[in-house]
């Protein structure tokens, strides 16, 4: 292939978006529209890329520069038409066409389904034919708004006529200009100054280059793309959503072909930069966003949103919301878990129901099964954190860390007041407020001994069902029909059972 230059037109207004955000910066599948186009352009291996910006250029220019630092950004001060835009691009590129400078492809920045493969095929077809220009065309049921392809008696391309300039007969033509064209660079440089603006829109139409080529005795080719959706633009938010759904469907199909099970494609959303291994299973209602990576045999869903997360092999994640979290192999998360940035769960570990984790490491095999907040903590391997545990990391001014050793068993309803260290093999009693370090193997208790005021209900709640129940039980005990009283008054569960009823499931 000869040297390739790609021009991406991104100067248009996009007023139908009704947005303070320029049209080409609106996103689908986790990327801006222009970001998708640049991905396709990068795939052509082009020697030179020029992006033409105008409307919203203070936002669009830096965005393109970030995604593709090597791209030349050309500013089109006034949007005088696609022909004018390409002229601005060629000037900015400083392309020397005197010796013939290969092929120039023109594409638009608002066609997010475009694939690099299609651009490469167009360039290859164009170069093989030796035509002055080759149009990427499509056949559509409703050609309204598009430039129509006029062919002569021999079937050769003669011209492109724009919707507003077309006769009724021409408007009936269903072969359309996708907007993507390939040009011989020298021909393009010669023809651009010859394009006028005497037409319905008063614009310099790039498409007039076709008839001018024919007038000069040169040939113009047409490369028909069957998958016309690749060249469809989104002009308003309804079209953006429609293209977004189509792009998602294409991404899902690709993953299914690569060995991923997607139970319900209609409710599954996977963004363009997500990576999945074979034999991953995705259940209904799942959104995998950003740079999320899922390793083989993991099962995600139902109902999860994971953004920029890493999920290890064989992990199970159910009804969870996660961002910038790492879930180890064979780990178990959910249902109803909230994993905030910096949450890291080791191999075989568990983050259970109604547990929030932030900036914390939970070691291999360690478990936080129920109703807890884990913030700024390190929990060693094999430790079990009791139900309702709070890692109090914030003193109102600063955040502090808690370190829990390995194989620690903490009771239910414990508060770790950071900064505090709990040694390996240590434990805490139910309801403890742990403010001081606990040595390895130690048991921390802070709940006071239990006190019982006998017959309190009868004295203070007389006449209530509570008092009546107490009365009846007391009478029954006096009659010697029950000896349960002793058993129900364990002196101090916090001391008697260090785990205080913490479940270990
Ligand atoms: C254009 C084509 C038409 C084709 C259709 C496909 C021309 C004259 N017509 O029509 O044949 O069927 O696209 O969608 O080329 N732009 C600039 N600077 C400008 C003008 C446009 O950067 O001065 C950009 C716009 O941002 C847009 C693209 O070029 O991305 C197309 O411009 P637009 O005005 O939408 O052309 P259409 O009328 O759709
Ligand atoms: Ca358009």
XYZ file of C-alpha atoms and ligand atoms in Angstrom:
545
model
C 0.000 0.000 0.000
C 1.259 3.509 -0.737
C 1.553 6.184 1.912
C -1.779 6.834 3.595
C -3.068 10.120 5.012
C -6.390 10.115 6.883
C -8.401 13.301 7.350
C -11.077 13.229 10.055
C -13.691 15.989 9.812
C -14.859 17.138 13.239
C -15.663 20.828 12.805
C -19.455 20.636 12.574
C -21.815 22.136 15.132
C -24.035 19.253 16.145
C -26.834 21.592 17.224
C -29.397 18.777 17.274
C -27.632 17.252 20.277
C -28.829 20.328 22.235
C -25.805 20.025 24.443
C -22.973 22.097 25.853
C -20.777 19.125 24.950
C -19.655 19.083 21.285
C -21.350 16.297 19.334
C -18.280 14.164 18.663
C -17.446 14.065 22.391
C -20.715 12.337 23.275
C -19.962 8.776 24.300
C -21.168 5.271 23.612
C -19.613 2.033 24.843
C -17.343 4.088 27.098
C -15.681 6.106 24.355
C -16.403 9.362 22.554
C -17.700 9.122 18.985
C -14.439 10.587 17.693
C -12.560 8.135 19.939
C -14.187 5.217 18.113
C -13.312 6.758 14.738
C -9.692 7.316 15.802
C -9.473 3.663 16.875
C -10.528 2.659 13.348
C -8.096 5.182 11.834
C -5.220 3.869 13.955
C -5.996 0.409 12.605
C -5.202 1.568 9.037
C -1.572 2.188 9.963
C -1.829 5.637 8.355
C 1.413 7.574 8.038
C -0.392 10.832 8.796
C -3.662 11.757 10.509
C -5.201 15.226 10.335
C -8.242 16.153 12.406
C -10.231 19.229 11.386
C -11.830 21.004 14.356
C -14.032 24.085 14.525
C -17.135 24.155 16.725
C -16.137 23.436 20.329
C -12.513 23.128 19.289
C -11.273 24.123 22.766
C -12.739 20.798 23.942
C -12.479 18.665 20.803
C -8.849 19.564 19.973
C -7.313 18.531 23.323
C -9.455 15.369 23.397
C -8.108 14.258 20.013
C -4.562 15.238 21.006
C -4.863 13.072 24.102
C -6.155 10.035 22.215
C -3.763 10.439 19.292
C -0.840 12.749 20.121
C 0.686 12.312 16.664
C -2.416 13.667 14.892
C -2.188 17.119 13.292
C -5.017 19.334 14.534
C -6.228 21.734 11.826
C -8.565 24.571 12.751
C -11.401 25.451 10.371
C -12.532 28.855 11.641
C -15.745 28.874 9.606
C -17.579 25.770 8.418
C -17.801 26.524 4.708
C -18.336 22.913 3.629
C -16.609 19.544 3.466
C -14.480 20.630 0.479
C -13.214 23.628 2.418
C -12.549 21.470 5.491
C -10.360 19.092 3.480
C -8.460 22.064 2.026
C -7.740 23.325 5.532
C -6.548 19.828 6.470
C -4.167 19.501 3.505
C -2.664 22.921 4.243
C -2.126 22.039 7.906
C -0.590 18.673 7.001
C 1.954 20.314 4.701
C 1.577 17.332 2.391
C 3.942 17.633 -0.591
C 1.900 16.326 -3.514
C 4.362 17.339 -6.232
C 5.802 13.833 -6.382
C 2.485 12.094 -5.756
C 1.888 11.509 -2.065
C -0.133 8.336 -2.001
C -3.726 8.060 -0.861
C -5.834 10.431 1.216
C -8.875 9.049 3.047
C -11.575 11.409 4.291
C -13.811 10.271 7.155
C -16.206 11.926 9.627
C -15.764 12.015 13.390
C -19.374 11.088 14.208
C -19.543 7.525 12.826
C -18.778 5.416 15.909
C -19.396 1.995 14.345
C -16.706 2.468 11.707
C -14.130 -0.326 11.560
C -10.487 0.039 10.499
C -10.987 -3.002 8.304
C -13.466 -1.079 6.116
C -11.088 1.858 5.707
C -8.281 -0.509 4.764
C -10.487 -2.299 2.239
C -11.494 1.028 0.655
C -7.869 2.191 0.401
C -6.785 -1.141 -1.089
C -9.630 -1.125 -3.642
C -8.863 2.479 -4.555
C -5.156 1.850 -5.079
C -5.727 -1.337 -7.074
C -8.130 0.486 -9.447
C -5.926 3.483 -10.164
C -8.979 5.763 -9.922
C -8.623 9.448 -9.062
C -11.167 8.930 -6.285
C -13.162 6.061 -4.799
C -16.374 6.574 -2.862
C -17.395 4.284 -0.033
C -21.064 3.844 -0.924
C -23.995 2.009 0.586
C -27.492 0.999 -0.470
C -30.134 2.147 1.973
C -33.921 1.879 2.132
C -34.334 5.541 3.049
C -31.671 7.666 1.352
C -33.107 10.987 2.591
C -30.393 13.527 3.466
C -27.558 11.691 1.758
C -25.653 12.552 -1.391
C -26.837 10.199 -4.184
C -24.454 8.338 -6.487
C -25.110 9.094 -10.147
C -23.853 6.497 -12.609
C -23.545 6.873 -16.394
C -24.896 4.530 -19.072
C -21.905 2.210 -18.591
C -22.514 2.003 -14.854
C -19.447 4.088 -14.018
C -19.722 6.709 -11.268
C -20.433 10.111 -12.834
C -21.194 12.423 -9.915
C -22.584 12.823 -6.416
C -25.633 15.044 -6.071
C -26.638 16.361 -2.656
C -30.206 15.961 -1.342
C -30.977 19.664 -1.614
C -29.650 19.916 -5.165
C -31.193 16.693 -6.498
C -34.108 16.311 -8.887
C -37.021 14.070 -7.850
C -35.673 11.384 -10.135
C -32.208 11.582 -8.527
C -33.751 11.489 -5.051
C -35.173 8.056 -5.885
C -31.625 6.663 -6.121
C -30.836 4.490 -3.104
C -27.066 4.229 -3.542
C -25.625 6.894 -1.250
C -22.311 8.545 -0.452
C -21.323 7.317 3.027
C -19.149 10.416 3.343
C -15.970 8.343 3.358
C -13.860 8.825 0.251
C -10.410 7.835 -0.927
C -8.399 10.169 -3.182
C -5.197 10.118 -5.072
C -3.347 12.808 -3.107
C -2.129 14.751 -6.118
C -5.572 14.747 -7.756
C -7.121 15.977 -4.480
C -4.658 18.853 -4.128
C -5.342 19.873 -7.756
C -9.122 19.644 -7.597
C -9.860 21.390 -4.271
C -9.243 24.947 -5.564
C -11.597 24.218 -8.485
C -14.572 23.423 -6.245
C -17.077 26.290 -6.057
C -20.005 26.973 -3.739
C -22.773 27.670 -6.242
C -25.313 25.233 -4.804
C -28.372 25.050 -2.553
C -26.348 25.286 0.675
C -23.759 27.750 -0.588
C -21.039 25.360 0.640
C -17.851 24.009 -0.897
C -18.879 20.382 -1.446
C -16.068 17.840 -1.385
C -18.422 15.630 -3.388
C -18.080 17.950 -6.408
C -14.584 16.469 -6.839
C -16.251 13.450 -8.430
C -17.783 15.292 -11.408
C -14.607 17.385 -11.781
C -12.566 14.188 -12.063
C -14.861 12.901 -14.786
C -14.637 16.256 -16.632
C -10.859 15.845 -16.619
C -11.203 12.385 -18.131
C -10.333 10.549 -14.902
C -12.172 7.609 -13.414
C -14.004 7.448 -10.094
C -14.712 4.176 -8.344
C -17.367 3.078 -5.889
C -16.670 0.568 -3.134
C -19.988 -0.716 -1.797
C -20.008 -1.462 1.913
C -22.750 -3.936 2.837
C -22.643 -3.035 6.526
C -23.906 0.539 6.054
C -24.398 1.106 9.801
C -20.635 1.508 10.063
C -20.928 4.844 8.316
C -24.026 6.099 10.116
C -23.645 9.253 12.147
C -25.481 10.246 15.302
C -27.009 13.697 14.955
C -29.264 13.681 18.017
C -29.482 11.730 21.253
C -32.071 9.282 19.951
C -29.689 8.274 17.155
C -26.841 8.153 19.679
C -28.817 5.670 21.799
C -29.716 3.577 18.737
C -26.077 3.404 17.618
C -25.070 2.689 21.228
C -27.385 -0.308 21.387
C -26.132 -1.579 18.025
C -22.495 -1.139 19.063
C -23.200 -2.991 22.311
C -24.840 -5.833 20.396
C -21.758 -6.070 18.162
C -19.398 -6.089 21.149
C -21.464 -8.844 22.829
C -21.531 -10.928 19.642
C -17.754 -10.676 19.399
C -17.326 -11.869 23.000
C -19.796 -14.719 22.565
C -17.854 -15.850 19.482
C -14.727 -15.739 21.675
C -16.235 -18.125 24.230
C -18.058 -15.891 26.704
C -21.570 -16.908 27.813
C -23.991 -13.969 27.807
C -27.337 -15.157 29.103
C -29.306 -12.039 28.173
C -27.718 -9.736 25.571
C -30.692 -7.353 25.868
C -29.782 -6.391 29.454
C -26.003 -6.747 29.247
C -23.774 -3.772 28.483
C -20.089 -4.211 27.838
C -17.957 -1.227 26.910
C -15.358 -1.230 24.167
C -12.251 -1.456 26.369
C -13.424 -4.347 28.583
C -11.459 -7.608 28.378
C -13.024 -11.009 28.974
C -11.486 -14.473 29.053
C -13.127 -17.556 27.539
C -15.680 -19.323 29.757
C -16.662 -16.202 31.616
C -20.420 -16.267 32.308
C -22.463 -13.085 32.381
C -25.957 -13.229 33.860
C -28.734 -10.686 33.147
C -28.507 -7.038 34.153
C -24.741 -6.630 34.064
C -22.750 -3.552 33.019
C -19.009 -4.000 32.575
C -17.465 -0.588 32.067
C -14.164 1.142 31.455
C -11.074 -1.049 31.602
C -12.745 -3.907 33.487
C -11.038 -7.276 33.054
C -12.599 -10.623 33.877
C -10.605 -13.847 34.020
C -11.833 -17.288 32.961
C -14.669 -19.157 34.682
C -15.749 -16.100 36.642
C -19.524 -15.672 36.907
C -20.797 -12.092 36.992
C -24.384 -11.183 37.827
C -27.208 -10.946 37.929
C -27.339 -7.157 38.319
C -23.787 -5.893 38.658
C -22.100 -2.665 37.628
C -18.322 -2.948 37.547
C -16.155 -0.090 36.315
C -12.378 -0.416 35.940
C -12.402 -3.600 38.053
C -10.287 -6.755 37.848
C -12.073 -10.024 38.503
C -9.995 -13.162 39.060
C -10.525 -16.618 37.608
C -13.499 -18.494 39.011
C -14.713 -15.559 41.106
C -18.436 -15.094 41.750
C -19.940 -11.589 41.842
C -23.665 -11.148 42.507
C -25.590 -7.833 42.607
C -22.548 -5.690 43.304
C -21.441 -2.172 42.445
C -17.696 -1.820 42.066
C -15.232 0.777 40.877
C -11.421 0.422 40.689
C -11.622 -2.741 42.781
C -9.694 -5.999 42.478
C -11.451 -9.284 43.212
C -9.142 -12.271 43.526
C -9.493 -15.712 41.978
C -12.312 -17.857 43.431
C -13.432 -14.969 45.616
C -17.083 -14.414 46.426
C -18.812 -11.017 46.353
C -22.404 -10.063 47.077
C -25.292 -9.882 47.019
C -25.585 -6.134 47.635
C -21.910 -5.254 48.070
C -20.335 -1.869 47.356
C -16.678 -1.965 46.352
C -15.139 1.474 46.176
C -11.728 2.441 44.744
C -8.845 0.522 46.264
C -10.895 -2.428 47.505
C -8.785 -5.573 47.046
C -10.084 -9.018 47.896
C -7.650 -11.943 48.003
C -8.025 -15.416 46.567
C -11.025 -17.271 47.976
C -12.040 -14.312 50.132
C -15.564 -13.078 50.721
C -17.297 -9.710 50.770
C -20.913 -10.408 51.620
C -24.314 -8.786 51.886
C -24.539 -5.068 52.644
C -20.796 -4.656 52.984
C -19.005 -1.505 51.795
C -15.251 -1.660 51.235
C -12.952 1.241 50.389
C -9.158 1.421 50.041
C -8.713 -1.837 51.923
C -6.969 -5.114 51.413
C -8.778 -8.253 52.477
C -6.381 -11.203 52.429
C -6.694 -14.629 50.871
C -9.532 -16.624 52.413
C -10.517 -13.718 54.681
C -14.213 -12.987 55.062
C -16.374 -9.969 55.736
C -19.719 -11.692 55.301
C -22.392 -9.352 56.668
C -23.422 -5.707 57.154
C -20.040 -4.027 57.554
C -18.026 -0.981 56.553
C -14.352 -1.627 55.845
C -12.461 1.601 55.174
C -8.665 2.055 55.082
C -7.979 -1.385 56.528
C -5.694 -4.326 55.940
C -7.191 -7.669 56.931
C -4.826 -10.639 57.016
C -5.475 -13.978 55.383
C -7.985 -16.352 56.927
C -9.482 -13.731 59.238
C -13.244 -13.548 59.825
C -14.902 -10.226 60.523
C -18.169 -10.530 62.457
C -21.520 -9.204 61.313
C -22.065 -5.476 61.684
C -18.402 -4.526 62.079
C -17.366 -0.939 61.415
C -13.832 0.177 60.661
C -14.046 3.751 61.969
C -11.349 5.318 59.808
C -12.219 8.984 60.143
C -11.742 11.011 63.311
C -13.449 14.045 61.839
C -10.174 15.549 60.656
C -8.006 12.757 59.277
C -8.334 9.227 57.912
C -6.399 6.469 59.686
C -5.686 2.790 58.963
C -6.591 -0.366 60.840
C -4.459 -3.466 60.521
C -5.946 -6.854 61.315
C -3.517 -9.798 61.393
C -4.018 -13.288 59.999
C -6.682 -15.696 61.310
C -8.251 -13.081 63.559
C -11.830 -13.815 64.688
C -13.716 -10.653 65.450
C -17.099 -10.663 67.190
C -20.303 -9.157 65.903
C -20.983 -5.450 66.088
C -17.373 -4.464 66.714
C -15.976 -1.005 66.041
C -12.271 -0.749 65.182
C -11.275 2.843 65.932
C -8.315 3.631 63.663
C -5.395 3.803 63.954
C -5.307 0.411 65.642
C -3.453 -2.891 65.104
C -4.816 -6.335 65.909
C -2.203 -9.118 66.009
C -2.275 -12.514 64.277
C -4.666 -15.029 65.813
C -6.259 -12.414 68.069
C -10.003 -11.966 68.676
C -12.549 -9.402 69.793
C -15.739 -9.862 71.805
C -19.175 -8.924 70.526
C -19.891 -5.219 70.684
C -16.276 -4.326 71.487
C -15.008 -0.855 70.675
C -11.360 -1.545 69.898
C -9.291 1.605 70.507
C -6.025 0.014 71.584
C -3.744 -2.452 69.835
C -4.421 -6.135 70.523
C -1.353 -8.440 70.755
C -1.228 -11.710 68.785
C -3.586 -14.250 70.320
C -5.207 -11.686 72.652
C -8.949 -11.251 73.114
C -10.179 -7.657 73.273
C -13.330 -7.006 75.273
C -14.767 -3.618 75.990
C -18.446 -4.185 76.556
C -19.209 -3.918 80.327
C -20.514 -6.864 82.367
C -24.248 -7.376 81.949
C -26.496 -6.132 84.806
C -30.061 -7.446 85.281
C -32.761 -5.511 87.159
C -35.122 -8.243 88.352
C -38.877 -7.843 87.572
C -38.305 -4.514 85.823
C -41.093 -5.112 83.302
C -43.686 -5.880 85.974
C -42.685 -2.722 87.892
C -42.216 -0.248 85.058
C -44.519 -1.594 82.342
C -47.449 -2.795 84.368
C -50.575 -3.457 82.317
C -48.712 -4.081 79.075
C -48.443 -7.397 77.205
C -44.717 -7.285 78.096
C -45.496 -7.219 81.846
C -48.165 -9.896 81.470
C -45.732 -12.192 79.667
C -43.130 -11.645 82.385
C -45.728 -12.307 85.076
C -46.860 -15.554 83.461
C -43.299 -16.818 83.042
C -42.449 -15.967 86.641
C -45.564 -17.805 87.940
C -44.836 -20.822 85.791
C -41.272 -20.943 87.141
C -42.569 -20.701 90.711
C -44.893 -23.655 89.963
C -41.795 -25.597 88.970
C -43.097 -26.220 85.422
C -40.112 -24.501 83.817
C -36.404 -24.307 84.495
C -35.472 -22.260 81.440
C -34.876 -19.110 83.428
C -31.336 -20.009 84.362
C -30.379 -20.826 80.786
C -31.680 -17.573 79.335
C -29.650 -15.426 81.722
C -26.113 -16.076 80.558
C -24.052 -13.626 82.655
C -22.108 -11.986 79.769
C -22.191 -13.342 76.243
C -19.328 -11.056 75.310
C -17.050 -12.854 77.765
C -18.577 -16.304 77.599
C -18.236 -16.588 73.825
C -15.494 -14.489 72.360
C -17.141 -14.461 68.975
C -20.382 -13.318 70.576
C -22.461 -15.208 68.086
C -20.552 -14.028 65.027
C -21.559 -16.325 62.254
C -18.791 -17.880 60.252
C -20.629 -18.684 57.060
C -22.248 14.830 3.591
C -21.980 14.611 2.113
C -23.043 13.677 1.555
C -23.052 12.379 2.325
C -23.227 12.639 3.810
C -23.018 11.389 4.597
C -20.916 16.621 1.224
C -21.136 17.883 0.490
N -22.013 15.871 1.424
O -23.485 15.518 3.681
O -22.813 13.408 0.202
O -24.066 11.519 1.878
O -22.250 13.591 4.268
O -23.311 11.612 5.937
O -19.797 16.298 1.567
N -17.767 19.273 8.321
C -16.666 20.025 8.656
N -16.541 21.287 8.127
C -17.441 21.799 7.291
C -18.578 21.012 6.947
C -18.701 19.756 7.475
O -15.816 19.585 9.423
O -17.248 22.942 6.853
C -17.924 17.928 8.882
C -19.123 17.845 9.782
O -18.742 18.022 11.137
C -19.605 16.426 9.550
C -19.162 16.108 8.150
O -18.154 17.029 7.837
O -18.993 15.495 10.419
C -20.277 16.139 7.147
O -20.820 17.402 7.071
P -22.362 17.669 6.909
O -22.566 19.111 6.760
O -23.112 16.958 7.960
O -22.657 16.973 5.486
P -23.981 16.286 5.010
O -24.927 17.341 4.574
O -24.452 15.298 5.967
Ca -24.252 14.763 8.192
